[in-house]
Amino acid sequence: MKSYLRSAVAVYAKDMRLEARTKETFSAVLAFAVIVAFVFGFAFDPSPTVVALVGPGIVWVAYVFTGILGMNRTFAVERDRGTLEGLLLAPVGREAIYAGKLASTTTIMLVVEVLLYPVFLVLFELNLFNIWFVLITIAATVGFSAVGTLFSAIAAHTRAREILLPLLFLPIVLPVIIGAVASTSAALAGDGWGGVGKWLQFIVAFDLVFLVLSSWAFDFVLEE
Amino acid sequence: MRPGYAIILERAIASPTTMTTNATPEALSHAPSLAIDVQGLSKSFGHMTALRKVDLQLAYGEGLALFGHNGAGKSTLIRTLTTLIRPDEGTVRIAGFDRESQASKIRSIIGYVGHQSLLYDDLTPRENLRFYAKLYGLPDAHELVERSLAEVGASTYAERRVRVLSNGMQKRVAIARALLHRPRVLLLDEPETGLDQGGLELLDSVVAAVKQGGASVVMATHGTQRGLALAERAIVLADGRVSLACATSETTVDAIQQAVLAERGASSRSGAQA
């Protein structure tokens, strides 16, 4: 367990240090997210009635698209530069590499998502500074990352990885997207735990299942 | 060779403890007679057969030079020994550990230098080595990192990002990475690539020091003279088969080169007929 944690933290710290230094993933993902939000902002008249209806969907479409963009890079960068072999040659469990990568992907996505809160506030008058929405964001992002990190490793082995990742990722995370949109609608309507709770529990259950499954499957994915 | 690391390497050669293994106590207590024992190893990629029934045994402290033309199977053999590739048939045991059931233990006692440096471009050599030291769980990481950097003459460049280093210096840091945990088996896949004369002398010294410390070295190379000088045994691979296996003391540069050329000619003819 100690070795697992040490290795996972080492991978996470290395990814964060690289990202802080280059900002390659962060800047691309943030720019893309802002563009998506602006496109939606000009696509329709953001009156309060319309925003109440479609606002949660817009938020999560923006998050999912940007998540795909970020996750595409999780293993592609390691593979392109040959450093994935360095990780695989180390005497650490594959699940520790998975955990480190999962944590770094989740962190980058969460930072971008939080930075988008004021953008949605300005463009759509959607106030996402809400404790329930923060919890939904964390739970759904962990779910996206749990699935996305695994599929990113699969897609990194292929030439058409930019196409393959969304094709694999979106059908699997559809339950999380539905749960996130439904719970966001409830949270923004002020329903509290009564409206948000069942969906939040559903997302957390999805997270737990896919964290275990993906961690187990990761060893097979990385085999050459 | 530059004076700084020349002295360090001379000390390393004079005192084998500087290059002895840092493997875990469990790995050390496991001490079979052969460092590498490969039986009937075969590997195919789709329709292309890379290795055909390869047998290979290597004792501790011995060096093996792998020769063969491009595509002969040298890299596939080395990558199979590293556990990066799963064989289709045959058994691989490194220091007695079975590749199928004890791959993680094998990884803890091998060092590998391949075609790519396995270094992160935007980290410095010191940061790269510290990262790998954490992955290997090395208790005295700081000291080992500094020592490894000094051994390859990269201390001066330890705070620059890898991306701004020359190919030769990146290769030196890659060698330092492979030596960081003091492996019992060092696997080198064409390690001369990108090294200048000083770097080549360094490589020779490292291989000698590693062997003197009791570890084994397998080196795939196109440099026949260097391979024969550094190893006790030689193998020529052709189309995934061992076409010649001998002691380096019983062969010559010409004999090896002729064996490689003959097999390359045969491969080209069979390829053209196919």
Coordinates of C-alpha atoms in Angstrom, one line a residue:
Chain A
M1 CA 0.0 0.0 0.0
K2 CA 2.9 2.3 0.9
S3 CA 4.6 1.6 -2.4
Y4 CA 1.3 2.1 -4.3
L5 CA 0.8 5.5 -2.7
R6 CA 4.4 6.6 -3.2
S7 CA 4.3 5.6 -6.9
A8 CA 0.9 7.2 -7.5
V9 CA 2.0 10.5 -5.8
A10 CA 5.3 10.5 -7.8
V11 CA 3.4 10.2 -11.1
Y12 CA 0.9 12.8 -10.0
A13 CA 3.6 15.3 -8.8
K14 CA 5.6 14.7 -12.0
D15 CA 2.5 15.4 -14.2
M16 CA 1.6 18.5 -12.2
R17 CA 5.2 19.8 -12.4
L18 CA 5.3 19.3 -16.1
E19 CA 1.9 21.0 -16.6
A20 CA 2.9 23.9 -14.3
R21 CA 6.0 24.3 -16.5
T22 CA 4.5 24.0 -19.9
K23 CA 0.8 24.6 -19.4
E24 CA 0.2 22.7 -22.7
T25 CA -2.9 20.9 -21.7
F26 CA -4.3 23.5 -19.4
S27 CA -4.1 26.4 -21.9
A28 CA -5.5 24.3 -24.8
V29 CA -8.4 23.0 -22.7
L30 CA -9.2 26.4 -21.1
A31 CA -9.2 28.1 -24.5
F32 CA -11.4 25.5 -26.0
A33 CA -13.9 25.6 -23.0
V34 CA -14.2 29.4 -23.3
I35 CA -14.8 29.2 -27.1
V36 CA -17.5 26.5 -26.5
A37 CA -19.2 28.7 -23.9
F38 CA -19.1 31.8 -26.2
V39 CA -20.5 29.8 -29.2
F40 CA -23.5 28.8 -27.0
G41 CA -23.8 32.4 -25.8
F42 CA -24.3 33.6 -29.4
A43 CA -26.3 30.6 -30.5
F44 CA -29.5 31.7 -28.6
D45 CA -30.9 34.5 -26.6
P46 CA -29.9 33.7 -23.0
S47 CA -33.1 34.8 -21.3
P48 CA -33.7 33.5 -17.8
T49 CA -36.4 31.1 -19.0
V50 CA -34.2 29.6 -21.7
V51 CA -31.2 29.5 -19.5
A52 CA -33.1 27.6 -16.8
L53 CA -34.1 25.0 -19.4
V54 CA -30.8 24.5 -21.3
G55 CA -28.2 26.0 -19.0
P56 CA -27.2 22.8 -17.2
G57 CA -26.9 21.0 -20.6
I58 CA -24.7 23.8 -21.9
V59 CA -22.4 23.6 -18.9
W60 CA -21.9 19.9 -19.1
V61 CA -21.5 19.8 -22.9
A62 CA -18.7 22.3 -22.4
Y63 CA -17.2 20.3 -19.6
V64 CA -17.4 17.0 -21.5
F65 CA -15.9 18.4 -24.7
T66 CA -13.0 20.0 -22.9
G67 CA -12.5 16.9 -20.8
I68 CA -12.1 14.8 -24.0
L69 CA -9.5 17.2 -25.3
G70 CA -7.6 17.1 -22.0
M71 CA -7.8 13.3 -21.6
N72 CA -6.6 12.8 -25.2
R73 CA -3.3 14.1 -24.0
T74 CA -3.0 12.1 -20.8
F75 CA -1.1 9.2 -22.4
A76 CA -0.5 10.6 -25.9
V77 CA 2.2 12.8 -24.5
E78 CA 3.9 9.9 -22.7
R79 CA 3.7 7.7 -25.7
D80 CA 4.9 10.4 -28.2
R81 CA 8.0 11.1 -26.1
G82 CA 8.7 7.5 -25.2
T83 CA 8.4 8.1 -21.5
L84 CA 5.5 5.6 -21.2
E85 CA 8.1 2.9 -21.5
G86 CA 10.0 4.5 -18.6
L87 CA 6.8 4.2 -16.5
L88 CA 6.2 0.6 -17.6
L89 CA 9.8 -0.4 -16.8
A90 CA 9.5 0.7 -13.2
P91 CA 8.7 -1.9 -10.6
V92 CA 5.4 -0.4 -9.7
G93 CA 1.9 -1.7 -10.0
R94 CA 0.0 -0.5 -13.1
E95 CA -2.8 0.5 -10.9
A96 CA -0.5 3.0 -9.2
I97 CA 0.3 4.6 -12.6
Y98 CA -3.4 4.7 -13.3
A99 CA -4.1 6.4 -9.9
G100 CA -1.5 9.0 -10.5
K101 CA -2.7 9.8 -14.0
L102 CA -6.3 9.8 -12.8
A103 CA -5.5 12.3 -10.1
S104 CA -3.6 14.7 -12.5
T105 CA -6.3 14.5 -15.2
T106 CA -9.0 15.2 -12.5
T107 CA -7.0 18.1 -11.1
I108 CA -6.5 19.8 -14.5
M109 CA -10.2 19.3 -15.4
L110 CA -11.4 20.7 -12.1
V111 CA -9.3 23.8 -12.3
V112 CA -10.6 24.5 -15.8
E113 CA -14.2 23.8 -14.7
V114 CA -13.9 26.2 -11.8
L115 CA -12.4 28.9 -14.0
L116 CA -15.4 28.6 -16.2
Y117 CA -17.8 29.4 -13.4
P118 CA -17.5 33.2 -13.9
V119 CA -17.7 32.8 -17.7
F120 CA -21.1 31.1 -17.3
L121 CA -22.1 33.8 -14.9
V122 CA -21.3 36.6 -17.3
L123 CA -22.6 35.0 -20.5
F124 CA -25.7 33.2 -19.1
E125 CA -26.2 34.7 -15.6
L126 CA -25.8 31.1 -14.4
N127 CA -24.6 31.3 -10.8
L128 CA -22.7 28.0 -10.3
F129 CA -21.2 29.1 -7.0
N130 CA -23.4 26.7 -5.2
I131 CA -22.2 23.9 -2.8
W132 CA -24.4 21.3 -4.5
F133 CA -23.0 22.2 -7.9
V134 CA -19.5 22.0 -6.6
L135 CA -20.1 18.5 -5.3
I136 CA -21.7 17.5 -8.6
T137 CA -18.7 18.9 -10.5
I138 CA -16.3 16.9 -8.4
A139 CA -18.2 13.6 -8.5
A140 CA -18.9 13.8 -12.3
T141 CA -15.3 14.9 -13.1
V142 CA -13.9 11.9 -11.1
G143 CA -16.3 9.7 -13.2
F144 CA -15.1 11.2 -16.5
S145 CA -11.5 10.8 -15.5
A146 CA -11.9 7.2 -14.2
V147 CA -13.2 6.2 -17.7
G148 CA -11.2 8.7 -19.7
T149 CA -7.8 7.8 -18.2
L150 CA -8.4 4.1 -19.2
F151 CA -9.5 4.9 -22.7
S152 CA -6.8 7.5 -23.2
A153 CA -4.3 4.7 -22.6
I154 CA -6.1 2.5 -25.1
A155 CA -6.4 5.3 -27.7
A156 CA -2.7 6.2 -27.3
H157 CA -1.7 2.9 -28.9
T158 CA -3.7 3.8 -32.0
R159 CA -3.1 6.2 -34.9
A160 CA -6.6 7.5 -34.9
R161 CA -6.6 8.3 -31.1
E162 CA -8.4 11.7 -31.5
I163 CA -11.3 9.9 -33.1
L164 CA -11.2 6.8 -31.0
L165 CA -11.3 8.3 -27.6
P166 CA -14.7 10.1 -28.0
L167 CA -16.1 7.0 -29.6
L168 CA -15.2 4.9 -26.6
F169 CA -15.6 7.5 -23.9
L170 CA -19.0 9.1 -24.6
P171 CA -21.3 6.0 -24.6
I172 CA -19.8 4.8 -21.3
V173 CA -20.0 8.2 -19.5
L174 CA -23.5 8.9 -20.8
P175 CA -25.1 7.9 -17.4
V176 CA -22.8 10.5 -15.7
I177 CA -23.7 13.2 -18.2
I178 CA -27.4 12.5 -17.6
G179 CA -26.9 12.5 -13.9
A180 CA -24.8 15.6 -13.9
V181 CA -27.3 17.6 -16.0
A182 CA -30.3 16.4 -14.0
S183 CA -28.7 17.1 -10.6
T184 CA -27.4 20.5 -11.9
S185 CA -31.0 21.5 -12.9
A186 CA -32.1 20.5 -9.4
A187 CA -29.3 22.3 -7.7
L188 CA -29.8 25.5 -9.7
A189 CA -33.6 25.4 -9.0
G190 CA -32.7 25.3 -5.3
D191 CA -34.0 21.8 -4.6
G192 CA -31.2 20.9 -2.2
W193 CA -30.5 17.3 -1.2
G194 CA -34.1 16.2 -2.0
G195 CA -33.6 16.9 -5.7
V196 CA -29.8 16.5 -6.0
G197 CA -29.2 13.5 -3.6
K198 CA -30.4 10.6 -5.7
W199 CA -28.4 11.8 -8.8
L200 CA -25.4 12.5 -6.7
Q201 CA -25.5 9.0 -5.2
F202 CA -25.9 7.6 -8.7
I203 CA -22.8 9.4 -10.0
V204 CA -20.8 8.4 -6.9
A205 CA -21.8 4.7 -7.5
F206 CA -20.7 5.0 -11.1
D207 CA -17.4 6.5 -10.0
L208 CA -16.7 3.6 -7.5
V209 CA -17.6 0.9 -10.1
F210 CA -15.4 2.5 -12.8
L211 CA -12.5 3.3 -10.5
V212 CA -12.3 -0.4 -9.6
L213 CA -12.9 -1.7 -13.1
S214 CA -10.5 0.7 -14.8
S215 CA -7.8 0.2 -12.3
W216 CA -8.1 -3.6 -12.8
A217 CA -8.2 -3.4 -16.6
F218 CA -5.3 -0.9 -16.9
D219 CA -2.7 -3.7 -16.7
F220 CA -4.1 -5.4 -19.8
V221 CA -4.4 -2.1 -21.7
L222 CA -0.7 -1.3 -21.4
E223 CA 0.5 -4.7 -22.6
E224 CA 2.3 -4.4 -25.9
Chain B
M1 CA 37.3 11.5 -21.8
R2 CA 36.9 14.4 -19.4
P3 CA 38.8 14.3 -16.1
G4 CA 35.8 14.6 -13.8
Y5 CA 33.9 11.5 -14.6
A6 CA 37.1 9.7 -15.7
I7 CA 38.2 9.7 -12.1
I8 CA 34.8 8.7 -10.8
L9 CA 34.7 5.8 -13.3
E10 CA 38.2 4.7 -12.5
R11 CA 37.1 4.6 -8.8
A12 CA 34.0 2.7 -9.8
I13 CA 36.0 0.1 -11.7
A14 CA 38.6 -0.1 -8.9
S15 CA 35.8 -0.4 -6.3
P16 CA 33.0 -2.5 -7.7
T17 CA 30.8 -1.6 -4.8
T18 CA 30.0 1.7 -6.5
M19 CA 28.2 -0.2 -9.3
T20 CA 26.7 -3.1 -7.3
T21 CA 23.0 -3.5 -7.2
N22 CA 20.5 -1.7 -5.2
A23 CA 17.9 -4.4 -5.7
T24 CA 15.5 -5.2 -2.9
P25 CA 16.6 -7.7 -0.2
E26 CA 14.1 -10.1 -1.5
A27 CA 15.5 -9.9 -5.0
L28 CA 19.1 -10.2 -3.7
S29 CA 18.3 -13.3 -1.6
H30 CA 17.1 -14.8 -4.9
A31 CA 20.4 -15.7 -6.5
P32 CA 20.2 -18.4 -9.1
S33 CA 23.3 -19.4 -11.1
L34 CA 22.1 -17.7 -14.3
A35 CA 21.4 -14.0 -14.7
I36 CA 19.4 -14.6 -17.9
D37 CA 17.8 -17.9 -18.9
V38 CA 15.7 -17.8 -22.1
Q39 CA 14.2 -21.0 -23.6
G40 CA 12.4 -21.4 -26.9
L41 CA 11.4 -17.7 -27.2
S42 CA 9.2 -16.8 -30.1
K43 CA 7.4 -13.6 -30.9
S44 CA 5.3 -12.4 -33.9
F45 CA 3.7 -9.1 -34.7
G46 CA 0.8 -9.9 -37.0
H47 CA 2.3 -11.9 -39.9
M48 CA 5.8 -10.8 -39.2
T49 CA 7.9 -13.2 -37.0
A50 CA 10.4 -11.3 -35.0
L51 CA 11.9 -14.1 -32.9
R52 CA 12.0 -17.9 -33.6
K53 CA 12.8 -20.3 -30.8
V54 CA 15.6 -18.3 -29.3
D55 CA 17.6 -19.9 -26.5
L56 CA 20.0 -17.8 -24.4
Q57 CA 21.8 -18.2 -21.1
L58 CA 24.1 -15.7 -19.5
A59 CA 25.9 -15.9 -16.2
Y60 CA 26.4 -13.1 -13.7
G61 CA 29.3 -10.8 -14.5
E62 CA 29.2 -11.8 -18.2
G63 CA 28.6 -9.6 -21.2
L64 CA 26.7 -10.6 -24.3
A65 CA 27.0 -8.8 -27.6
L66 CA 24.0 -9.1 -29.9
F67 CA 24.7 -8.6 -33.6
G68 CA 22.4 -8.7 -36.6
H69 CA 21.2 -6.6 -39.5
N70 CA 18.3 -4.2 -39.1
G71 CA 15.1 -6.2 -38.4
A72 CA 17.0 -9.3 -37.3
G73 CA 15.2 -9.3 -33.9
K74 CA 17.8 -7.7 -31.6
S75 CA 15.5 -5.0 -30.2
T76 CA 12.5 -7.4 -29.9
L77 CA 14.7 -9.8 -27.9
I78 CA 15.9 -7.0 -25.6
R79 CA 12.5 -5.6 -25.2
T80 CA 11.2 -9.0 -24.3
L81 CA 13.9 -9.3 -21.6
T82 CA 12.8 -5.9 -20.2
T83 CA 9.2 -7.3 -19.9
L84 CA 7.9 -4.6 -22.3
I85 CA 6.9 -7.3 -24.8
R86 CA 5.1 -10.5 -23.9
P87 CA 6.4 -13.5 -25.8
D88 CA 4.1 -15.8 -27.8
E89 CA 6.1 -18.9 -26.8
G90 CA 9.0 -19.8 -24.5
T91 CA 10.1 -18.9 -21.1
V92 CA 12.1 -15.9 -19.9
R93 CA 13.8 -15.9 -16.5
I94 CA 15.9 -13.0 -15.3
A95 CA 17.9 -13.7 -12.0
G96 CA 15.6 -16.7 -11.6
F97 CA 12.4 -14.6 -11.8
D98 CA 9.8 -15.7 -14.3
R99 CA 8.6 -13.1 -16.8
E100 CA 5.0 -14.3 -16.6
S101 CA 4.5 -14.4 -12.9
Q102 CA 7.2 -12.1 -11.5
A103 CA 7.5 -9.3 -14.0
S104 CA 7.6 -6.6 -11.3
K105 CA 10.6 -8.3 -9.6
I106 CA 12.4 -8.4 -13.0
R107 CA 11.8 -4.7 -13.5
S108 CA 13.4 -3.9 -10.1
I109 CA 16.7 -5.5 -11.1
I110 CA 17.1 -4.6 -14.8
G111 CA 18.4 -1.4 -16.3
Y112 CA 17.5 -0.5 -19.9
V113 CA 18.9 2.0 -22.4
G114 CA 16.9 2.0 -25.6
H115 CA 16.4 4.1 -28.7
Q116 CA 14.6 6.7 -26.8
S117 CA 15.9 8.4 -23.7
L118 CA 12.8 7.8 -21.6
L119 CA 13.3 11.3 -20.1
Y120 CA 10.8 14.1 -19.8
D121 CA 11.9 16.9 -22.0
D122 CA 10.6 19.6 -19.7
L123 CA 12.2 18.3 -16.5
T124 CA 15.8 18.6 -15.8
P125 CA 18.1 15.6 -15.6
R126 CA 18.1 15.8 -11.8
E127 CA 14.2 16.0 -11.7
N128 CA 14.0 13.1 -14.1
L129 CA 16.3 10.9 -12.0
R130 CA 14.6 11.9 -8.8
F131 CA 11.2 10.9 -10.3
Y132 CA 12.5 7.5 -11.3
A133 CA 14.2 7.1 -7.9
K134 CA 10.8 7.5 -6.3
L135 CA 9.2 5.0 -8.6
Y136 CA 12.0 2.5 -7.8
G137 CA 11.5 3.2 -4.1
L138 CA 15.2 4.0 -3.6
P139 CA 15.9 4.8 0.1
D140 CA 19.0 7.0 -0.5
A141 CA 17.6 8.7 -3.6
H142 CA 19.4 12.0 -3.3
E143 CA 22.8 10.5 -3.1
L144 CA 22.2 8.0 -5.8
V145 CA 20.9 10.6 -8.2
E146 CA 23.9 12.8 -7.7
R147 CA 26.3 9.9 -8.0
S148 CA 24.6 8.7 -11.2
L149 CA 24.7 12.1 -12.7
A150 CA 28.4 12.4 -11.8
E151 CA 29.2 8.9 -13.3
V152 CA 28.0 10.0 -16.7
G153 CA 29.5 13.5 -16.5
A154 CA 26.1 15.2 -16.4
S155 CA 26.3 17.1 -13.1
T156 CA 27.0 20.4 -14.8
Y157 CA 23.9 20.0 -16.9
A158 CA 21.7 18.7 -14.0
E159 CA 19.6 21.9 -13.8
R160 CA 18.9 22.4 -17.5
R161 CA 15.8 21.1 -19.1
V162 CA 16.4 17.9 -21.0
R163 CA 15.0 19.4 -24.2
V164 CA 17.9 21.9 -24.5
L165 CA 20.6 19.2 -24.0
S166 CA 22.4 17.7 -27.0
N167 CA 21.5 14.1 -28.1
G168 CA 24.7 12.9 -26.6
M169 CA 24.1 14.4 -23.2
Q170 CA 20.5 13.1 -23.3
K171 CA 22.0 9.6 -23.9
R172 CA 24.3 10.0 -21.0
V173 CA 21.5 11.0 -18.7
A174 CA 19.5 8.0 -20.1
I175 CA 22.5 5.8 -19.1
A176 CA 22.4 7.4 -15.6
R177 CA 18.7 6.6 -15.4
A178 CA 19.4 3.0 -16.3
L179 CA 22.1 2.7 -13.6
L180 CA 20.3 4.6 -10.9
H181 CA 19.0 1.6 -9.0
R182 CA 22.3 -0.4 -9.6
P183 CA 20.7 -3.1 -11.8
R184 CA 21.8 -6.7 -11.8
V185 CA 21.1 -7.0 -15.5
L186 CA 21.8 -4.1 -17.9
L187 CA 20.1 -4.2 -21.3
L188 CA 21.5 -1.8 -23.9
D189 CA 19.9 -1.4 -27.3
E190 CA 22.3 0.3 -29.7
P191 CA 23.6 2.5 -26.9
E192 CA 26.3 4.1 -29.0
T193 CA 23.7 6.2 -31.0
G194 CA 24.3 9.9 -30.5
L195 CA 27.4 9.5 -28.3
D196 CA 30.7 11.3 -29.2
Q197 CA 34.1 9.8 -28.6
G198 CA 34.0 10.8 -24.9
G199 CA 30.6 9.3 -24.6
L200 CA 31.7 6.1 -26.2
E201 CA 34.6 5.8 -23.8
L202 CA 32.2 6.5 -20.9
L203 CA 29.9 3.7 -22.2
D204 CA 32.9 1.3 -22.3
S205 CA 33.8 2.2 -18.8
V206 CA 30.3 1.8 -17.5
V207 CA 29.9 -1.6 -19.1
A208 CA 33.2 -2.7 -17.6
A209 CA 32.3 -1.3 -14.2
V210 CA 28.9 -2.9 -14.2
K211 CA 30.3 -6.3 -15.1
Q212 CA 33.0 -6.0 -12.5
G213 CA 30.3 -5.3 -9.9
G214 CA 28.8 -8.7 -10.7
A215 CA 26.0 -7.6 -13.0
S216 CA 25.4 -8.9 -16.5
V217 CA 25.2 -6.8 -19.7
V218 CA 23.4 -7.5 -22.9
M219 CA 24.2 -5.1 -25.7
A220 CA 22.7 -5.0 -29.1
T221 CA 25.0 -3.2 -31.4
H222 CA 26.2 -2.6 -35.0
G223 CA 29.7 -1.8 -33.7
T224 CA 31.3 -5.2 -34.1
Q225 CA 34.6 -4.2 -32.6
R226 CA 33.1 -2.5 -29.6
G227 CA 30.7 -5.4 -29.0
L228 CA 33.5 -8.0 -29.1
A229 CA 35.7 -5.9 -26.8
L230 CA 33.0 -5.4 -24.2
A231 CA 31.5 -8.9 -24.1
E232 CA 32.5 -12.4 -23.3
R233 CA 29.9 -13.9 -25.6
A234 CA 28.4 -13.0 -28.9
I235 CA 25.3 -13.9 -30.8
V236 CA 24.3 -13.1 -34.4
L237 CA 20.6 -13.0 -35.0
A238 CA 19.1 -13.4 -38.4
D239 CA 15.4 -13.3 -39.1
G240 CA 14.7 -13.9 -35.5
R241 CA 16.9 -17.0 -35.2
V242 CA 20.3 -17.4 -33.6
S243 CA 22.5 -18.0 -36.5
L244 CA 25.8 -17.9 -34.7
A245 CA 26.7 -18.2 -31.0
C246 CA 30.2 -18.1 -29.7
A247 CA 32.7 -16.8 -27.2
T248 CA 34.2 -13.5 -28.2
S249 CA 37.6 -14.9 -27.6
E250 CA 37.1 -17.5 -30.2
T251 CA 35.9 -15.2 -33.0
T252 CA 37.0 -12.1 -35.0
V253 CA 35.4 -8.9 -36.2
D254 CA 35.6 -10.2 -39.8
A255 CA 33.9 -13.5 -38.9
I256 CA 31.0 -11.7 -37.2
Q257 CA 30.6 -9.1 -40.0
Q258 CA 30.6 -11.9 -42.6
A259 CA 27.9 -13.8 -40.6
V260 CA 25.8 -10.6 -40.4
L261 CA 26.3 -9.8 -44.1
A262 CA 25.6 -13.4 -45.2
E263 CA 22.4 -13.5 -43.2
R264 CA 21.3 -10.0 -44.5
G265 CA 21.9 -11.3 -48.1
A266 CA 19.8 -14.4 -47.5
S267 CA 17.1 -12.3 -45.9
S268 CA 17.0 -9.9 -48.8
R269 CA 16.8 -12.7 -51.3
S270 CA 14.0 -14.5 -49.4
G271 CA 12.2 -11.2 -49.0
A272 CA 12.5 -10.5 -52.8
Q273 CA 11.2 -14.0 -53.6
A274 CA 8.3 -13.6 -51.2

